[in-house]
Amino acid sequence: MHVNEDFLLDLLMENGVLNQESYEEVLATSHEHGLSVGATCEKLEIMSAADVLVLLAAEYDLESVNLAHYKIPKELVKLVPNDVAHRYQIVPIGSDEESLTIAMADPTDVQVFDALSHLLEKDVQGVVATSDDISEALNKYYNEDLTFVDDDDDEPEIIGFSEIIQDESDVDETPIVQLVSLIIVKAYQAKASDIHIEPLEDKLRLRYRIDGILHEIEDPPKYLQNNITSRLKIMARIDITEKRLPQDGRISMRLKDVDLDLRVSSIPTTYGESLVMRILDKSNIKLGIPELGMFADDQQIIERIITYPDGIFLVTGPTGSGKTTSLYAFLNTLNLPDRKIITAEDPIEYDLQGINQCQVNVTKGMTFVKILRSMLRQAPNIIMVGEIRDLETASIAIQASLTGHMVFSTLHTNDATSAIARLTDIGVQPFLIASALKAVMAQRLCRRICDACKQPYQPTELELEYLEMSRNKEPGHILLVEDDPATQKLIKKILFRNDFKVKTAKNGIEALEVLAKDDERKIDIVITDLQMPEMDGHDLTKAINEQYHHIPVVIMSGADQEELDKMTQLEIKGCLLKPINSLHLLNTLQRIYSKVLKRRLDESSSGQNDILKWSKGCGCQVCGNSGYKGRLGIYEIFHINPEIQEMIFKQESTASLRHRARGMGMRTLRDDGVRKATSGLTTIEEVIRMTVDNEVEKFN
Ligand SMILES: [Zn+2]
């Protein structure tokens, strides 16, 4: 049976053609031989298929036709799109200015009338035919392949929309179908991630999002607005008559050798329905971790973390930051025969081979929570939950991670360290976070410089300023030389709280030893007491001035006249009077440290141009003059080590978690972006765009 013919069986019962016994016989025989109800009745010599049809026609007061007598012209075939004909099991048999006649096997399926009359803006009339005739006609006139592009052309020819729609009188012919296909084909060819069709007061705006940026495309004619949205709604299998409520649907289509999936959402707006279609290119999913564009150090960290036997790994970032892609890459990497992986997703964006994917469907009661619960009974090793939105989901995820599962999920936070506060906000106990969470990765997608038009580039003052600002986020390294343990402890505490890294020494000799070991020239500033045993601050400063003239020295002094006199012979950058005032200390250090950074920047941008490979795309045909082609992830990986665990347990603030993580070497999104920009992969402009407002300015 090609259509559900239950209605026909019922009809035959009601008319006394079948009794309970023969009803069951017909049902069983039709199933067994794959025959239609009409053919089965004929086979069982109950009634001829033609008479069954006559009965059906009479019941619904419709004409019946024998499709074998019809030759359906090509124009008529083109009028009803392939997918519509197959889905509703109908064949067009006649058309004039105002109406279209279709042959159908199931006259109870009235949806097709709505769908077609919206699409074609014609009255649609039905006649009945046997389901076998319909199937045969579909095979004859519509091939099975649900391709929306013209099959004759190997490469779909891209012409302007205006060339398809030449004048308004054409509306009632096939161009709508062709136009809508073209909108999708063009988007795919431009590597767009989504298509936006927005009715405005005076036009129908069409935009493609390419590499994260919306580009306005030639508008389809405003007067075709309803035809276009109707066609798309039919393709997406959403209720075409509902125009006041938001709806979601999905279009699956084949484009040459590519399977395309489009997730469609429609929402009512003032000037009509606005449609957004997200393009999911299934050929893209052979994605592994190397394709994520991580630098080797980050990749190593990630590869280590994802193979932990249990725990939670969260990926954070706003919508469109590539979180799902990363999760899929992790799962692809982990997808080995000895592992069982289950996912709960909303929606399933790609099909992953060998992975059990479950679609969340809240209206049918398939919530994240419900799927997670049943998942755990399936004894998986690895679980992926699309998103943690509420306490219930979080609790089950944590429970799973604490009972020997590795759990991957996403959260909506801007940076990695804020994930802790977010989890606490939704009600997760800090001790559970501390024990379950293994790592959080924040990410963004920056546009990649187009290789075809990449040029060396000298950044602007503003960009350099930004770069300096971002380096300013690197903790300054201070060598604190002080013999009095209480003073040392106090200053160390102030410095630590204010983002500095501190090394200490008790006297000048020890201080010189520390400096001698500082091969990477990490120490930015030396703060020294003046009076100390063994080697005092005066001699130490003299030694530093000679051997390490790039390191500024700040002296702390009790400020008697003799000491101050002695200091005038030294090169010092600051003098702090004891007892130390913390504000004065920080102001002095901040002033000196920004000079250190400025000097470093000058060195790197003048003397060492070969280290920094600034580039920019100047725009070419390949990149549509944007200078960018494709995208590149930037990452911030927050690894939960025992010290961070302790801090989470003690409910320390996001700021201090962030500070400590940075102290332990975490690169922020901005750091990773800047290093990718200085390697010529993206631009500072792009990094600024993606990370603006993301970092809390703090240096006081
Ligand atoms: Zn280019």
mmCIF file of N, CA and C in Angstrom, residues 66-168:
data_model
loop_
_atom_site.group_PDB
_atom_site.id
_atom_site.type_symbol
_atom_site.label_atom_id
_atom_site.label_comp_id
_atom_site.label_asym_id
_atom_site.label_seq_id
_atom_site.Cartn_x
_atom_site.Cartn_y
_atom_site.Cartn_z
ATOM 1 N N ASN A 66 -9.417 6.855 -14.643
ATOM 2 C CA ASN A 66 -8.452 5.802 -14.900
ATOM 3 C C ASN A 66 -7.206 6.483 -15.465
ATOM 4 N N LEU A 67 -6.196 6.548 -14.643
ATOM 5 C CA LEU A 67 -5.019 7.333 -15.021
ATOM 6 C C LEU A 67 -4.311 6.795 -16.265
ATOM 7 N N ALA A 68 -4.506 5.514 -16.541
ATOM 8 C CA ALA A 68 -3.861 4.939 -17.724
ATOM 9 C C ALA A 68 -4.316 5.659 -18.990
ATOM 10 N N HIS A 69 -5.485 6.295 -18.931
ATOM 11 C CA HIS A 69 -6.005 6.997 -20.106
ATOM 12 C C HIS A 69 -5.461 8.405 -20.233
ATOM 13 N N TYR A 70 -4.705 8.847 -19.252
ATOM 14 C CA TYR A 70 -4.217 10.229 -19.281
ATOM 15 C C TYR A 70 -2.757 10.291 -19.702
ATOM 16 N N LYS A 71 -2.466 11.272 -20.531
ATOM 17 C CA LYS A 71 -1.056 11.567 -20.750
ATOM 18 C C LYS A 71 -0.849 12.945 -20.147
ATOM 19 N N ILE A 72 -0.010 12.979 -19.140
ATOM 20 C CA ILE A 72 0.124 14.239 -18.408
ATOM 21 C C ILE A 72 1.248 15.074 -19.024
ATOM 22 N N PRO A 73 0.904 16.266 -19.510
ATOM 23 C CA PRO A 73 1.940 17.084 -20.157
ATOM 24 C C PRO A 73 3.008 17.569 -19.162
ATOM 25 N N LYS A 74 4.183 17.810 -19.710
ATOM 26 C CA LYS A 74 5.337 18.192 -18.900
ATOM 27 C C LYS A 74 5.089 19.452 -18.066
ATOM 28 N N GLU A 75 4.380 20.420 -18.673
ATOM 29 C CA GLU A 75 4.148 21.690 -17.952
ATOM 30 C C GLU A 75 3.344 21.444 -16.678
ATOM 31 N N LEU A 76 2.424 20.486 -16.828
ATOM 32 C CA LEU A 76 1.570 20.174 -15.689
ATOM 33 C C LEU A 76 2.393 19.479 -14.592
ATOM 34 N N VAL A 77 3.272 18.591 -15.016
ATOM 35 C CA VAL A 77 4.139 17.893 -14.068
ATOM 36 C C VAL A 77 4.998 18.911 -13.313
ATOM 37 N N LYS A 78 5.504 19.885 -14.080
ATOM 38 C CA LYS A 78 6.376 20.896 -13.462
ATOM 39 C C LYS A 78 5.640 21.772 -12.457
ATOM 40 N N LEU A 79 4.364 21.911 -12.667
ATOM 41 C CA LEU A 79 3.570 22.801 -11.820
ATOM 42 C C LEU A 79 3.501 22.295 -10.377
ATOM 43 N N VAL A 80 3.422 20.986 -10.233
ATOM 44 C CA VAL A 80 3.357 20.414 -8.882
ATOM 45 C C VAL A 80 4.730 19.838 -8.552
ATOM 46 N N PRO A 81 5.380 20.410 -7.559
ATOM 47 C CA PRO A 81 6.739 19.964 -7.248
ATOM 48 C C PRO A 81 6.788 18.479 -6.890
ATOM 49 N N ASN A 82 7.887 17.890 -7.256
ATOM 50 C CA ASN A 82 8.162 16.487 -7.013
ATOM 51 C C ASN A 82 7.870 16.054 -5.569
ATOM 52 N N ASP A 83 8.395 16.838 -4.624
ATOM 53 C CA ASP A 83 8.245 16.423 -3.220
ATOM 54 C C ASP A 83 6.783 16.455 -2.784
ATOM 55 N N VAL A 84 6.047 17.439 -3.289
ATOM 56 C CA VAL A 84 4.634 17.547 -2.922
ATOM 57 C C VAL A 84 3.850 16.368 -3.496
ATOM 58 N N ALA A 85 4.127 16.057 -4.776
ATOM 59 C CA ALA A 85 3.424 14.953 -5.428
ATOM 60 C C ALA A 85 3.655 13.645 -4.675
ATOM 61 N N HIS A 86 4.920 13.404 -4.294
ATOM 62 C CA HIS A 86 5.223 12.164 -3.592
ATOM 63 C C HIS A 86 4.651 12.139 -2.178
ATOM 64 N N ARG A 87 4.804 13.256 -1.489
ATOM 65 C CA ARG A 87 4.366 13.252 -0.102
ATOM 66 C C ARG A 87 2.864 13.000 0.001
ATOM 67 N N TYR A 88 2.082 13.697 -0.854
ATOM 68 C CA TYR A 88 0.631 13.555 -0.743
ATOM 69 C C TYR A 88 0.082 12.476 -1.656
ATOM 70 N N GLN A 89 0.985 11.819 -2.425
ATOM 71 C CA GLN A 89 0.546 10.783 -3.355
ATOM 72 C C GLN A 89 -0.546 11.296 -4.284
ATOM 73 N N ILE A 90 -0.195 12.330 -5.029
ATOM 74 C CA ILE A 90 -1.163 12.907 -5.968
ATOM 75 C C ILE A 90 -0.484 13.116 -7.316
ATOM 76 N N VAL A 91 -1.306 13.229 -8.356
ATOM 77 C CA VAL A 91 -0.786 13.513 -9.694
ATOM 78 C C VAL A 91 -1.680 14.585 -10.315
ATOM 79 N N PRO A 92 -1.104 15.633 -10.857
ATOM 80 C CA PRO A 92 -1.951 16.658 -11.497
ATOM 81 C C PRO A 92 -2.451 16.115 -12.836
ATOM 82 N N ILE A 93 -3.718 16.361 -13.142
ATOM 83 C CA ILE A 93 -4.198 15.853 -14.428
ATOM 84 C C ILE A 93 -4.758 16.959 -15.316
ATOM 85 N N GLY A 94 -4.970 18.120 -14.758
ATOM 86 C CA GLY A 94 -5.479 19.185 -15.616
ATOM 87 C C GLY A 94 -5.344 20.536 -14.945
ATOM 88 N N SER A 95 -5.250 21.600 -15.759
ATOM 89 C CA SER A 95 -5.093 22.919 -15.174
ATOM 90 C C SER A 95 -5.598 23.970 -16.143
ATOM 91 N N ASP A 96 -6.176 25.018 -15.596
ATOM 92 C CA ASP A 96 -6.453 26.184 -16.438
ATOM 93 C C ASP A 96 -6.051 27.415 -15.648
ATOM 94 N N GLU A 97 -6.434 28.597 -16.116
ATOM 95 C CA GLU A 97 -6.075 29.855 -15.461
ATOM 96 C C GLU A 97 -6.309 29.817 -13.949
ATOM 97 N N GLU A 98 -7.483 29.344 -13.570
ATOM 98 C CA GLU A 98 -7.883 29.484 -12.183
ATOM 99 C C GLU A 98 -7.780 28.233 -11.330
ATOM 100 N N SER A 99 -7.696 27.092 -11.989
ATOM 101 C CA SER A 99 -7.757 25.896 -11.154
ATOM 102 C C SER A 99 -6.832 24.779 -11.618
ATOM 103 N N LEU A 100 -6.626 23.881 -10.687
ATOM 104 C CA LEU A 100 -5.793 22.718 -10.952
ATOM 105 C C LEU A 100 -6.588 21.496 -10.509
ATOM 106 N N THR A 101 -6.518 20.430 -11.302
ATOM 107 C CA THR A 101 -7.192 19.201 -10.904
ATOM 108 C C THR A 101 -6.148 18.134 -10.609
ATOM 109 N N ILE A 102 -6.320 17.508 -9.465
ATOM 110 C CA ILE A 102 -5.373 16.463 -9.105
ATOM 111 C C ILE A 102 -6.101 15.143 -8.907
ATOM 112 N N ALA A 103 -5.363 14.065 -9.235
ATOM 113 C CA ALA A 103 -5.900 12.740 -8.957
ATOM 114 C C ALA A 103 -5.278 12.256 -7.663
ATOM 115 N N MET A 104 -6.131 11.695 -6.805
ATOM 116 C CA MET A 104 -5.630 11.248 -5.506
ATOM 117 C C MET A 104 -6.275 9.927 -5.137
ATOM 118 N N ALA A 105 -5.576 9.152 -4.323
ATOM 119 C CA ALA A 105 -6.134 7.878 -3.895
ATOM 120 C C ALA A 105 -6.877 8.041 -2.584
ATOM 121 N N ASP A 106 -6.469 9.033 -1.800
ATOM 122 C CA ASP A 106 -7.065 9.215 -0.477
ATOM 123 C C ASP A 106 -7.726 10.584 -0.385
ATOM 124 N N PRO A 107 -9.008 10.669 -0.680
ATOM 125 C CA PRO A 107 -9.676 11.977 -0.655
ATOM 126 C C PRO A 107 -9.869 12.523 0.757
ATOM 127 N N THR A 108 -9.521 11.723 1.752
ATOM 128 C CA THR A 108 -9.665 12.230 3.126
ATOM 129 C C THR A 108 -8.494 13.134 3.495
ATOM 130 N N ASP A 109 -7.420 13.067 2.699
ATOM 131 C CA ASP A 109 -6.252 13.886 3.002
ATOM 132 C C ASP A 109 -6.444 15.282 2.401
ATOM 133 N N VAL A 110 -7.105 16.155 3.160
ATOM 134 C CA VAL A 110 -7.465 17.459 2.604
ATOM 135 C C VAL A 110 -6.328 18.482 2.673
ATOM 136 N N GLN A 111 -5.298 18.129 3.421
ATOM 137 C CA GLN A 111 -4.168 19.048 3.575
ATOM 138 C C GLN A 111 -3.563 19.450 2.235
ATOM 139 N N VAL A 112 -3.575 18.480 1.313
ATOM 140 C CA VAL A 112 -2.955 18.739 0.022
ATOM 141 C C VAL A 112 -3.635 19.905 -0.713
ATOM 142 N N PHE A 113 -4.943 20.062 -0.479
ATOM 143 C CA PHE A 113 -5.647 21.166 -1.147
ATOM 144 C C PHE A 113 -5.121 22.511 -0.665
ATOM 145 N N ASP A 114 -4.964 22.603 0.647
ATOM 146 C CA ASP A 114 -4.412 23.826 1.234
ATOM 147 C C ASP A 114 -3.027 24.099 0.693
ATOM 148 N N ALA A 115 -2.210 23.042 0.748
ATOM 149 C CA ALA A 115 -0.812 23.206 0.370
ATOM 150 C C ALA A 115 -0.702 23.709 -1.064
ATOM 151 N N LEU A 116 -1.412 23.050 -1.958
ATOM 152 C CA LEU A 116 -1.284 23.409 -3.366
ATOM 153 C C LEU A 116 -1.937 24.745 -3.696
ATOM 154 N N SER A 117 -3.054 25.029 -3.064
ATOM 155 C CA SER A 117 -3.689 26.295 -3.422
ATOM 156 C C SER A 117 -2.864 27.480 -2.908
ATOM 157 N N HIS A 118 -2.181 27.302 -1.772
ATOM 158 C CA HIS A 118 -1.281 28.351 -1.315
ATOM 159 C C HIS A 118 -0.106 28.519 -2.256
ATOM 160 N N LEU A 119 0.414 27.379 -2.686
ATOM 161 C CA LEU A 119 1.609 27.418 -3.515
ATOM 162 C C LEU A 119 1.327 28.014 -4.888
ATOM 163 N N LEU A 120 0.231 27.599 -5.466
ATOM 164 C CA LEU A 120 -0.017 27.979 -6.855
ATOM 165 C C LEU A 120 -1.003 29.131 -6.983
ATOM 166 N N GLU A 121 -1.634 29.468 -5.872
ATOM 167 C CA GLU A 121 -2.687 30.473 -5.873
ATOM 168 C C GLU A 121 -3.766 30.139 -6.903
ATOM 169 N N LYS A 122 -4.181 28.897 -6.877
ATOM 170 C CA LYS A 122 -5.263 28.428 -7.756
ATOM 171 C C LYS A 122 -6.217 27.597 -6.917
ATOM 172 N N ASP A 123 -7.429 27.450 -7.405
ATOM 173 C CA ASP A 123 -8.335 26.496 -6.770
ATOM 174 C C ASP A 123 -7.842 25.101 -7.096
ATOM 175 N N VAL A 124 -7.973 24.221 -6.140
ATOM 176 C CA VAL A 124 -7.538 22.862 -6.414
ATOM 177 C C VAL A 124 -8.723 21.917 -6.273
ATOM 178 N N GLN A 125 -8.943 21.130 -7.337
ATOM 179 C CA GLN A 125 -10.026 20.155 -7.292
ATOM 180 C C GLN A 125 -9.471 18.740 -7.366
ATOM 181 N N GLY A 126 -10.154 17.844 -6.685
ATOM 182 C CA GLY A 126 -9.659 16.479 -6.668
ATOM 183 C C GLY A 126 -10.563 15.510 -7.404
ATOM 184 N N VAL A 127 -9.952 14.489 -7.981
ATOM 185 C CA VAL A 127 -10.685 13.331 -8.488
ATOM 186 C C VAL A 127 -10.008 12.115 -7.894
ATOM 187 N N VAL A 128 -10.709 10.990 -7.830
ATOM 188 C CA VAL A 128 -10.066 9.830 -7.230
ATOM 189 C C VAL A 128 -9.546 8.871 -8.294
ATOM 190 N N ALA A 129 -8.454 8.204 -7.935
ATOM 191 C CA ALA A 129 -7.872 7.173 -8.788
ATOM 192 C C ALA A 129 -7.388 6.077 -7.860
ATOM 193 N N THR A 130 -7.110 4.918 -8.381
ATOM 194 C CA THR A 130 -6.641 3.852 -7.490
ATOM 195 C C THR A 130 -5.218 4.161 -7.055
ATOM 196 N N SER A 131 -4.878 3.658 -5.897
ATOM 197 C CA SER A 131 -3.541 3.952 -5.392
ATOM 198 C C SER A 131 -2.471 3.345 -6.291
ATOM 199 N N ASP A 132 -2.807 2.242 -6.955
ATOM 200 C CA ASP A 132 -1.834 1.648 -7.874
ATOM 201 C C ASP A 132 -1.598 2.543 -9.083
ATOM 202 N N ASP A 133 -2.697 3.115 -9.583
ATOM 203 C CA ASP A 133 -2.560 4.046 -10.709
ATOM 204 C C ASP A 133 -1.697 5.245 -10.319
ATOM 205 N N ILE A 134 -1.938 5.745 -9.105
ATOM 206 C CA ILE A 134 -1.180 6.909 -8.638
ATOM 207 C C ILE A 134 0.310 6.571 -8.567
ATOM 208 N N SER A 135 0.621 5.434 -7.963
ATOM 209 C CA SER A 135 2.026 5.039 -7.838
ATOM 210 C C SER A 135 2.679 4.927 -9.206
ATOM 211 N N GLU A 136 1.962 4.324 -10.106
ATOM 212 C CA GLU A 136 2.517 4.132 -11.436
ATOM 213 C C GLU A 136 2.788 5.482 -12.111
ATOM 214 N N ALA A 137 1.806 6.389 -11.972
ATOM 215 C CA ALA A 137 1.965 7.707 -12.578
ATOM 216 C C ALA A 137 3.125 8.472 -11.941
ATOM 217 N N LEU A 138 3.252 8.324 -10.640
ATOM 218 C CA LEU A 138 4.363 9.016 -9.968
ATOM 219 C C LEU A 138 5.699 8.499 -10.495
ATOM 220 N N ASN A 139 5.783 7.191 -10.658
ATOM 221 C CA ASN A 139 7.026 6.626 -11.190
ATOM 222 C C ASN A 139 7.297 7.104 -12.602
ATOM 223 N N LYS A 140 6.236 7.247 -13.337
ATOM 224 C CA LYS A 140 6.381 7.613 -14.742
ATOM 225 C C LYS A 140 6.743 9.089 -14.894
ATOM 226 N N TYR A 141 6.062 9.941 -14.134
ATOM 227 C CA TYR A 141 6.239 11.381 -14.364
ATOM 228 C C TYR A 141 7.184 12.071 -13.374
ATOM 229 N N TYR A 142 7.291 11.515 -12.227
ATOM 230 C CA TYR A 142 8.170 12.129 -11.227
ATOM 231 C C TYR A 142 9.200 11.084 -10.827
ATOM 232 N N ASN A 143 10.484 11.397 -11.012
ATOM 233 C CA ASN A 143 11.434 10.382 -10.581
ATOM 234 C C ASN A 143 11.564 10.412 -9.066
ATOM 235 N N GLU A 144 12.112 9.367 -8.527
ATOM 236 C CA GLU A 144 12.162 9.210 -7.073
ATOM 237 C C GLU A 144 13.067 10.218 -6.381
ATOM 238 N N ASP A 145 14.122 10.575 -7.123
ATOM 239 C CA ASP A 145 15.132 11.427 -6.514
ATOM 240 C C ASP A 145 14.552 12.803 -6.181
ATOM 241 N N LEU A 146 14.582 13.146 -4.946
ATOM 242 C CA LEU A 146 13.979 14.407 -4.534
ATOM 243 C C LEU A 146 14.928 15.574 -4.739
ATOM 244 N N THR A 147 15.350 15.733 -5.959
ATOM 245 C CA THR A 147 16.282 16.815 -6.234
ATOM 246 C C THR A 147 15.492 18.056 -6.625
ATOM 247 N N PHE A 148 15.884 19.156 -6.079
ATOM 248 C CA PHE A 148 15.144 20.363 -6.391
ATOM 249 C C PHE A 148 15.788 21.173 -7.508
ATOM 250 N N VAL A 149 17.006 20.760 -7.866
ATOM 251 C CA VAL A 149 17.634 21.473 -8.978
ATOM 252 C C VAL A 149 17.340 20.728 -10.264
ATOM 253 N N ASP A 150 17.432 21.441 -11.354
ATOM 254 C CA ASP A 150 17.174 20.836 -12.648
ATOM 255 C C ASP A 150 18.229 19.772 -12.925
ATOM 256 N N ASP A 151 17.766 18.561 -13.175
ATOM 257 C CA ASP A 151 18.698 17.455 -13.338
ATOM 258 C C ASP A 151 19.578 17.544 -14.578
ATOM 259 N N ASP A 152 19.091 18.235 -15.589
ATOM 260 C CA ASP A 152 19.842 18.292 -16.847
ATOM 261 C C ASP A 152 21.175 19.013 -16.669
ATOM 262 N N ASP A 153 21.175 19.959 -15.773
ATOM 263 C CA ASP A 153 22.404 20.739 -15.584
ATOM 264 C C ASP A 153 23.300 20.049 -14.588
ATOM 265 N N ASP A 154 24.536 19.864 -14.996
ATOM 266 C CA ASP A 154 25.485 19.261 -14.083
ATOM 267 C C ASP A 154 25.765 20.225 -12.945
ATOM 268 N N GLU A 155 26.083 21.413 -13.317
ATOM 269 C CA GLU A 155 26.357 22.466 -12.330
ATOM 270 C C GLU A 155 25.150 23.390 -12.360
ATOM 271 N N PRO A 156 24.475 23.561 -11.225
ATOM 272 C CA PRO A 156 23.324 24.462 -11.294
ATOM 273 C C PRO A 156 23.780 25.865 -11.720
ATOM 274 N N GLU A 157 23.137 26.357 -12.719
ATOM 275 C CA GLU A 157 23.564 27.641 -13.248
ATOM 276 C C GLU A 157 23.017 28.741 -12.351
ATOM 277 N N ILE A 158 23.875 29.633 -11.993
ATOM 278 C CA ILE A 158 23.432 30.687 -11.102
ATOM 279 C C ILE A 158 23.050 31.921 -11.913
ATOM 280 N N ILE A 159 21.780 32.199 -11.886
ATOM 281 C CA ILE A 159 21.340 33.422 -12.534
ATOM 282 C C ILE A 159 20.588 34.239 -11.506
ATOM 283 N N GLY A 160 20.382 35.480 -11.793
ATOM 284 C CA GLY A 160 19.708 36.352 -10.831
ATOM 285 C C GLY A 160 18.263 35.971 -10.675
ATOM 286 N N PHE A 161 17.698 36.287 -9.528
ATOM 287 C CA PHE A 161 16.284 35.991 -9.309
ATOM 288 C C PHE A 161 15.428 36.721 -10.325
ATOM 289 N N SER A 162 15.868 37.919 -10.685
ATOM 290 C CA SER A 162 15.069 38.728 -11.592
ATOM 291 C C SER A 162 14.956 38.070 -12.965
ATOM 292 N N GLU A 163 15.943 37.229 -13.302
ATOM 293 C CA GLU A 163 15.874 36.570 -14.597
ATOM 294 C C GLU A 163 14.843 35.445 -14.591
ATOM 295 N N ILE A 164 14.635 34.884 -13.401
ATOM 296 C CA ILE A 164 13.634 33.824 -13.324
ATOM 297 C C ILE A 164 12.237 34.428 -13.351
ATOM 298 N N ILE A 165 12.080 35.427 -12.518
ATOM 299 C CA ILE A 165 10.781 36.081 -12.444
ATOM 300 C C ILE A 165 10.836 37.275 -13.375
ATOM 301 N N GLN A 166 10.352 37.098 -14.576
ATOM 302 C CA GLN A 166 10.522 38.208 -15.493
ATOM 303 C C GLN A 166 9.413 39.225 -15.378
ATOM 304 N N ASP A 167 8.238 38.769 -15.279
ATOM 305 C CA ASP A 167 7.184 39.736 -15.007
ATOM 306 C C ASP A 167 6.088 39.061 -14.204
ATOM 307 N N GLU A 168 5.240 39.877 -13.653
ATOM 308 C CA GLU A 168 4.268 39.363 -12.690
ATOM 309 C C GLU A 168 3.336 38.311 -13.280
#
